[in-house]
Each structure stands twice: as structure tokens, then as C-alpha cells.
PDB file of C-alpha atoms in Angstrom:
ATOM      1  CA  UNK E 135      92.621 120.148 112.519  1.00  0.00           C
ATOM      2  CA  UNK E 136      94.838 118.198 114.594  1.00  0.00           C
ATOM      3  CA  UNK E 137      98.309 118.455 114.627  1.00  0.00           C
ATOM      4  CA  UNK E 138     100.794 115.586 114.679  1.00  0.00           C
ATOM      5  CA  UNK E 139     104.455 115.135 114.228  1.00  0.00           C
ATOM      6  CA  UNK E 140     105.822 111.634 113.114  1.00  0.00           C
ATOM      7  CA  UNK E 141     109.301 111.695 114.208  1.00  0.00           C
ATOM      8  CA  UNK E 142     112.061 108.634 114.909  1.00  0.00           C
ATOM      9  CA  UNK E 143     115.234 107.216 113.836  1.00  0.00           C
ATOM     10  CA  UNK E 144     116.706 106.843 110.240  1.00  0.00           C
ATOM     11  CA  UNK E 145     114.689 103.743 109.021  1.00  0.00           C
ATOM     12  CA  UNK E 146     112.107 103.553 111.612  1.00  0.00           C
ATOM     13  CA  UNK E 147     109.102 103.987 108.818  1.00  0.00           C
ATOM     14  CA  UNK E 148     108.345 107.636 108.936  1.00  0.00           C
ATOM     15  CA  UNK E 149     108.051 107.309 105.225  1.00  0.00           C
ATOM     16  CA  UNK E 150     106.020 104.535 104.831  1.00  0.00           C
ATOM     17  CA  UNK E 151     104.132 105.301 107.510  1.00  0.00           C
ATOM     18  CA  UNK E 152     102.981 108.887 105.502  1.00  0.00           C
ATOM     19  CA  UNK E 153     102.620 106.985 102.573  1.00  0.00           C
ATOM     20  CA  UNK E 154      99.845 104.473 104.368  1.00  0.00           C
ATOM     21  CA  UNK E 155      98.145 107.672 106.050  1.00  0.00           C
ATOM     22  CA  UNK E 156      98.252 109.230 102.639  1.00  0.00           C
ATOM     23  CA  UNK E 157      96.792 106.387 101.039  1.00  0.00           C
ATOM     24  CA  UNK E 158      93.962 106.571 103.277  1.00  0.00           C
ATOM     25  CA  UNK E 159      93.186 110.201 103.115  1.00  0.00           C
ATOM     26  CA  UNK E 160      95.121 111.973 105.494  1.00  0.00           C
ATOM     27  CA  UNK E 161      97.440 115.015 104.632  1.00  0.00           C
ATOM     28  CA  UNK E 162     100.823 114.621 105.208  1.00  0.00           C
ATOM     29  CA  UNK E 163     103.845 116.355 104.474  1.00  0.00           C
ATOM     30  CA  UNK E 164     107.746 114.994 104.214  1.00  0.00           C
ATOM     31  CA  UNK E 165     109.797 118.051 105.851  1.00  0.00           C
ATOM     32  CA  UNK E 166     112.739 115.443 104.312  1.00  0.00           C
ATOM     33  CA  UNK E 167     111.715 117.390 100.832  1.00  0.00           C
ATOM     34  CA  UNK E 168     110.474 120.686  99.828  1.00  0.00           C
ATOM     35  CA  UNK E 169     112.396 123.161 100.979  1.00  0.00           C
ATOM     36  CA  UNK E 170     111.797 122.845 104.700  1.00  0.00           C
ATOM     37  CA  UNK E 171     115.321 122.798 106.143  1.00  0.00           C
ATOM     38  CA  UNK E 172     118.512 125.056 105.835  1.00  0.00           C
ATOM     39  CA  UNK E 173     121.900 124.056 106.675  1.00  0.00           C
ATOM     40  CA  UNK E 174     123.606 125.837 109.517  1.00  0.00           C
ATOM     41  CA  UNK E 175     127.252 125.190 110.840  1.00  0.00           C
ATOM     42  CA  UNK E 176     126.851 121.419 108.833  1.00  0.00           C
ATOM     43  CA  UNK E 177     123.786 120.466 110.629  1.00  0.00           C
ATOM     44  CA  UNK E 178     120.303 120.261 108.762  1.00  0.00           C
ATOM     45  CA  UNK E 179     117.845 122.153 110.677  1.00  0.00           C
ATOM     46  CA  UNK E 180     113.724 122.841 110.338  1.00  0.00           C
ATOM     47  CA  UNK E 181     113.297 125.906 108.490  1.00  0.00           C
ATOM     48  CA  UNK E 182     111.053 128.245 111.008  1.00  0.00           C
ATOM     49  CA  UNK E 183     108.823 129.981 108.372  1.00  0.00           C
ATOM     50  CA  UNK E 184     108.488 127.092 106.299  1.00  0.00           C
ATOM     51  CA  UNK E 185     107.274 124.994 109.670  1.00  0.00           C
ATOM     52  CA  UNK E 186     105.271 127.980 111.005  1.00  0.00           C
ATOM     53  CA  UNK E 187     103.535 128.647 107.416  1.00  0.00           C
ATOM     54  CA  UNK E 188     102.620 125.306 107.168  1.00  0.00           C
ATOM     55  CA  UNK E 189     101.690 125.044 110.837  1.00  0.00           C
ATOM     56  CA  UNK E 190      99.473 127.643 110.231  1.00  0.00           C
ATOM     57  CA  UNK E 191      97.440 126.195 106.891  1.00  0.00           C
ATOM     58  CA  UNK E 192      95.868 123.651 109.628  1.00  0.00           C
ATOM     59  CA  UNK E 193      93.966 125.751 111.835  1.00  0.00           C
ATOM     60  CA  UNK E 194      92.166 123.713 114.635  1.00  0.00           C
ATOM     61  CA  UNK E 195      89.138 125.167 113.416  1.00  0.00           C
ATOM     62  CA  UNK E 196      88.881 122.590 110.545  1.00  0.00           C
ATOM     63  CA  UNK E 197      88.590 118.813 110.795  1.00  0.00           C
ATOM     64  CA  UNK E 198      90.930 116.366 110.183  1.00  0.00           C
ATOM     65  CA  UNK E 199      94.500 115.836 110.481  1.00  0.00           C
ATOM     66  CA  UNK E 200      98.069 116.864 109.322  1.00  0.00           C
ATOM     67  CA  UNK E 201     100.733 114.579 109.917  1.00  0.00           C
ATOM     68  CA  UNK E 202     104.204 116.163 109.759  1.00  0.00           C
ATOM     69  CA  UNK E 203     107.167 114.094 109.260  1.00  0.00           C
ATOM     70  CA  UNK E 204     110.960 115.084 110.581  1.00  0.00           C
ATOM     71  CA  UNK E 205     113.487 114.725 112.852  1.00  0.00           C
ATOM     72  CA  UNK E 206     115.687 117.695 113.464  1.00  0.00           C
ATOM     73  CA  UNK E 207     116.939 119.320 116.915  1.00  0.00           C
ATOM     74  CA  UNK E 208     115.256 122.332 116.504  1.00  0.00           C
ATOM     75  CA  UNK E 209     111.733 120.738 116.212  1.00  0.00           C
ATOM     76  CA  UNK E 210     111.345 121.021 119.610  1.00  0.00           C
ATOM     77  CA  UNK E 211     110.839 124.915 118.862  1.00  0.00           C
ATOM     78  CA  UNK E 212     107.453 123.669 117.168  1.00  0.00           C
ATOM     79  CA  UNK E 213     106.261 120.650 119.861  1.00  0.00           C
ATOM     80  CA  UNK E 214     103.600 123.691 121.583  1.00  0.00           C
ATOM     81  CA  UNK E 215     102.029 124.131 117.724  1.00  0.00           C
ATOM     82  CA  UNK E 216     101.593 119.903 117.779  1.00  0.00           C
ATOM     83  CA  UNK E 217      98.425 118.322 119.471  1.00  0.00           C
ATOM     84  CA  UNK E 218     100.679 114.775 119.461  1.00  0.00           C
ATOM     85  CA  UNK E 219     104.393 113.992 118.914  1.00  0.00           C
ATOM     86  CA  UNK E 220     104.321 110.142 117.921  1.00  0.00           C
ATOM     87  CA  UNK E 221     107.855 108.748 117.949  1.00  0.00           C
ATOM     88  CA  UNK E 222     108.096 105.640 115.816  1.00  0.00           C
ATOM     89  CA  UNK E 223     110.929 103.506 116.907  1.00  0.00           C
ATOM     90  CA  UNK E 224     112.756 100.189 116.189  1.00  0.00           C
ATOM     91  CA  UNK E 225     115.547  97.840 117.674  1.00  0.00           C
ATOM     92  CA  UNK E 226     118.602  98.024 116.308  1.00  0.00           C
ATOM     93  CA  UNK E 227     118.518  94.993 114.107  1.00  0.00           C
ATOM     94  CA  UNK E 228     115.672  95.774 112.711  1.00  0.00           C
ATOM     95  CA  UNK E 229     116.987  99.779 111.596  1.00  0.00           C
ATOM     96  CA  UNK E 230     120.532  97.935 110.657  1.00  0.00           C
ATOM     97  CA  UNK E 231     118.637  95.318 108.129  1.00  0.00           C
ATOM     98  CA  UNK E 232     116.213  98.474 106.904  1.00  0.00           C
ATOM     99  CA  UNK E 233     118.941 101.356 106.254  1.00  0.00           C
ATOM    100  CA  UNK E 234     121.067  98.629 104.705  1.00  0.00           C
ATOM    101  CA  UNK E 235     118.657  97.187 101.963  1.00  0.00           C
ATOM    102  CA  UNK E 236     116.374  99.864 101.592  1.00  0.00           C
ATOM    103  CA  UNK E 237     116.330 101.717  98.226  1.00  0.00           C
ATOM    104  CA  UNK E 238     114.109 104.665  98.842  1.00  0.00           C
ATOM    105  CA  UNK E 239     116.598 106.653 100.642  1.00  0.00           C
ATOM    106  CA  UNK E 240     120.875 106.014 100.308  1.00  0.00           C
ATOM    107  CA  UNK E 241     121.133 107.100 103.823  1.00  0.00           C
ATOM    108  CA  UNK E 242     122.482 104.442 106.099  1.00  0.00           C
ATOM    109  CA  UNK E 243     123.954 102.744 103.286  1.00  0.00           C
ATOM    110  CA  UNK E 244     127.585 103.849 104.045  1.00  0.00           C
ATOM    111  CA  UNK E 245     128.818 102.137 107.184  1.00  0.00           C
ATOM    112  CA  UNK E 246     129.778 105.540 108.839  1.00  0.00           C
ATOM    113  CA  UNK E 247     126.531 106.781 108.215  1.00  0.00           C
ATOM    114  CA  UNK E 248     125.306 103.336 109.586  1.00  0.00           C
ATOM    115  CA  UNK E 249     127.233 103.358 112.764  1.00  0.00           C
ATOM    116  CA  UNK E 250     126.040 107.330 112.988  1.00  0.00           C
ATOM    117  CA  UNK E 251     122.405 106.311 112.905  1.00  0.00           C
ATOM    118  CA  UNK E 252     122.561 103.517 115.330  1.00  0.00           C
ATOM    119  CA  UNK E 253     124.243 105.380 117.624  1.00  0.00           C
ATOM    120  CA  UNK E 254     121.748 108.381 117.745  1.00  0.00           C
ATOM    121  CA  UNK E 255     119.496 105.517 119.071  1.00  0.00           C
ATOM    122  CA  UNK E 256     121.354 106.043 122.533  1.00  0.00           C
ATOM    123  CA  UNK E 257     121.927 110.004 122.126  1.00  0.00           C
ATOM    124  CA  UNK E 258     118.963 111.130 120.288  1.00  0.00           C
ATOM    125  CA  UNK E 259     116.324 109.236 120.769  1.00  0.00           C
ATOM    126  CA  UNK E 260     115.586 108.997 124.762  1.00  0.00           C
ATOM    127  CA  UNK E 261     115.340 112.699 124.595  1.00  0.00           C
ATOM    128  CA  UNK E 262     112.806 112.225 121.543  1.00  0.00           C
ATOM    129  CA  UNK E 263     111.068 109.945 123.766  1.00  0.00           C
ATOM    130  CA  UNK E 264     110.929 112.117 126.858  1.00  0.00           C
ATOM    131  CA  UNK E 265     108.105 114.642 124.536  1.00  0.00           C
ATOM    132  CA  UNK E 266     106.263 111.613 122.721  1.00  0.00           C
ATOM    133  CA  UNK E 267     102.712 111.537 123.609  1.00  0.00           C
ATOM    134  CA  UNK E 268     102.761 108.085 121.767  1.00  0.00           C
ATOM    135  CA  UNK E 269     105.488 105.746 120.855  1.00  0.00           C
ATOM    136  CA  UNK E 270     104.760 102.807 118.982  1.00  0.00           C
ATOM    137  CA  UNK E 271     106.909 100.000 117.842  1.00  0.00           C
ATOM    138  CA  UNK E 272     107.545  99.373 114.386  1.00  0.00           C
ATOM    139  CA  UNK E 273     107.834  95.742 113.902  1.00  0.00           C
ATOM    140  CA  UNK E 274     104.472  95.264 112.666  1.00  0.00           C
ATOM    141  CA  UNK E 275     103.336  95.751 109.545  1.00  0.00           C
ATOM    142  CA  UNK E 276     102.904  99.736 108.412  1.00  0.00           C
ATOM    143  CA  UNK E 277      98.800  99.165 108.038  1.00  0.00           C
ATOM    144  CA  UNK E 278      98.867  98.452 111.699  1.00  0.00           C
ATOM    145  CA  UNK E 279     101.008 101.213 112.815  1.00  0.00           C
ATOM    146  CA  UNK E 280      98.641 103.376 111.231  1.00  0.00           C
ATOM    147  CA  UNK E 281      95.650 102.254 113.027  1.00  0.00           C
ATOM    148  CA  UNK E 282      97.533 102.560 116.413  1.00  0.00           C
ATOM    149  CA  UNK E 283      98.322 105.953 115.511  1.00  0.00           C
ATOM    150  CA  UNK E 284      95.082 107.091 114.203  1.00  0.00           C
ATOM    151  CA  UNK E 285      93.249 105.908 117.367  1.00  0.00           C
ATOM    152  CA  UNK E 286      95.820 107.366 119.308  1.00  0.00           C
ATOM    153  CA  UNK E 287      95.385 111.196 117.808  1.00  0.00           C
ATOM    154  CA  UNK E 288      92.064 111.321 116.389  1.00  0.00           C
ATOM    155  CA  UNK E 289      89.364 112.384 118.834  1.00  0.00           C
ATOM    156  CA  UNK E 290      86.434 109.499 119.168  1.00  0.00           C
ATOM    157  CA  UNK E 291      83.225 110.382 118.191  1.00  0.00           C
ATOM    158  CA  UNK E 292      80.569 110.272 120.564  1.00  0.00           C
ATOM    159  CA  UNK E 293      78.738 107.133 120.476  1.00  0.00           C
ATOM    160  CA  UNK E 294      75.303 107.886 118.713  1.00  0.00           C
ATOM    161  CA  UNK E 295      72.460 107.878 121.111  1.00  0.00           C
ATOM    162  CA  UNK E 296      69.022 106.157 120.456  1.00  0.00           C
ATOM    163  CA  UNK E 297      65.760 106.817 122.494  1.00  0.00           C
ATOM    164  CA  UNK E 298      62.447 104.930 122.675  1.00  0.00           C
ATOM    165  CA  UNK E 299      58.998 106.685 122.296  1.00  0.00           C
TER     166      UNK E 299
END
């Protein structure tokens, strides 16, 4: 089973982008929920059991894919479990007009929180980038950034051969 971590930016489409892989077959899991992160010192961290445990339920020995959604500073403890580490990203204007209307999450809402998001778009996320294997843009619509995804981390199947008697 491969191995893939969706991470980005608050308001990049993490979410949505689970929800389309989801709705298509794919496992995925929201580290945002479930019990996978402890607070430490004020900062929300990956839980390392919960991330190994899970980790573990997707041996590469079975097909298919787990997607694995989260953005903490620890994850890089996990990137030599991942076979890709897609980074989904956005320009600013696009994450301002997102965070501020969306109504699935409250974060970004406040404008500290809002100036705190956009600004871990010049602290946070080059050094996300740096690991990526893929990054794609998220201005399209979520259906495509699933396709560009999926042929990015899925191995191809050998084309079928035919012979002649």
C-alpha cells in the first residue's frame, strides 16, 4: 500500500481534497481529528504511536493507497514511513478569501489567526516544500487536483501486451 501525506497551509484544500479521494475509494484519514495530536509547550504536535500505529495498518504488501492528512513540525519524524509527501499550496488571495468564508473549519476566521496563517506561507511552507515529492497548485477545481495527485503516487500499470499467432 502506498503511503502518502497531504500536507499545506490552513485553507489550501487538504480537506476537500480527502473528501474527493474518499469519494472515489481511497482511504484517508484527517490527523486534524481523532486523537492524533497532543499538545506540548502550546504547540499541537503528531502523536508518535497514533502516526506509527496507523502507519503500520498499511503495509506495502497490500494494494492501494492511504492518504494521510496534517501539517505539524514533527511530521518530518514520519516523511521515511511515506512513499510521497504532496504539498498542496495556494497564493495568498486565494487562502485569505478561503479561511475567511469557509464554514467547515473557524480557523482563520479571527484576523490574528488570519495574519498567523498567511504568514507561515513565508516561514513554514518553503521548508514543507524542500521534502514534497509533488506540489500542486490549488486553484483548480478539487476533482482535478485529485487526478494530478493520483497519477502522481499511484504506480502505472503495465500496458497489457497482445501477440499474434
Amino acid at each position: 500500500m502506498r503511503r502518502v501525506l497531504i500536507t499545506g497551509m490552513s485553507g489550501v484544500g487538504k480537506s476537500s481534497l480527502l473528501r474527493e479521494l474518499a469519494a472515489r475509494g481511497y482511504r484517508t484519514v484527517d490527523t486534524d481529528y481523532g486523537g492524533y495530536h497532543r499538545t506540548v509547550d502550546g504547540e499541537t504536535l503528531w502523536r508518535p504511536d497514533r502516526i506509527e500505529a496507523l502507519l503500520d495498518s498499511a503495509p506495502e504488501s497490500q494494494p492501494g493507497a492511504l492518504f494521510v492528512q496534517g501539517t505539524t513540525r514533527n511530521q518530518t519524524l514520519f516523511y521515511p514511513r511515506f512513499h510521497h509527501i504532496v504539498l498542496l499550496s495556494a497564493p495568498a488571495e486565494v487562502l485569505e478569501h478561503r479561511l475567511t468564508t469557509r464554514t467547515t473549519n473557524s480557523y482563520g476566521k479571527d484576523p490574528a489567526e488570519l495574519a498567523e496563517a498567511l504568514g507561515y506561507l513565508e516561514t513554514v511552507e518553503p521548508a514543507l516544500r524542500e521534502d514534497a515529492t509533488l506540489e500542486v497548485v490549488t486553484t483548480v477545481p478539487v476533482p482535478r487536483v485529485a487526478d494530478i495527485v493520483l497519477a502522481h503516487v499511484l504506480p502505472k500499470e503495465p500496458a497489457a501486451c497482445s501477440s499474434r499467432a
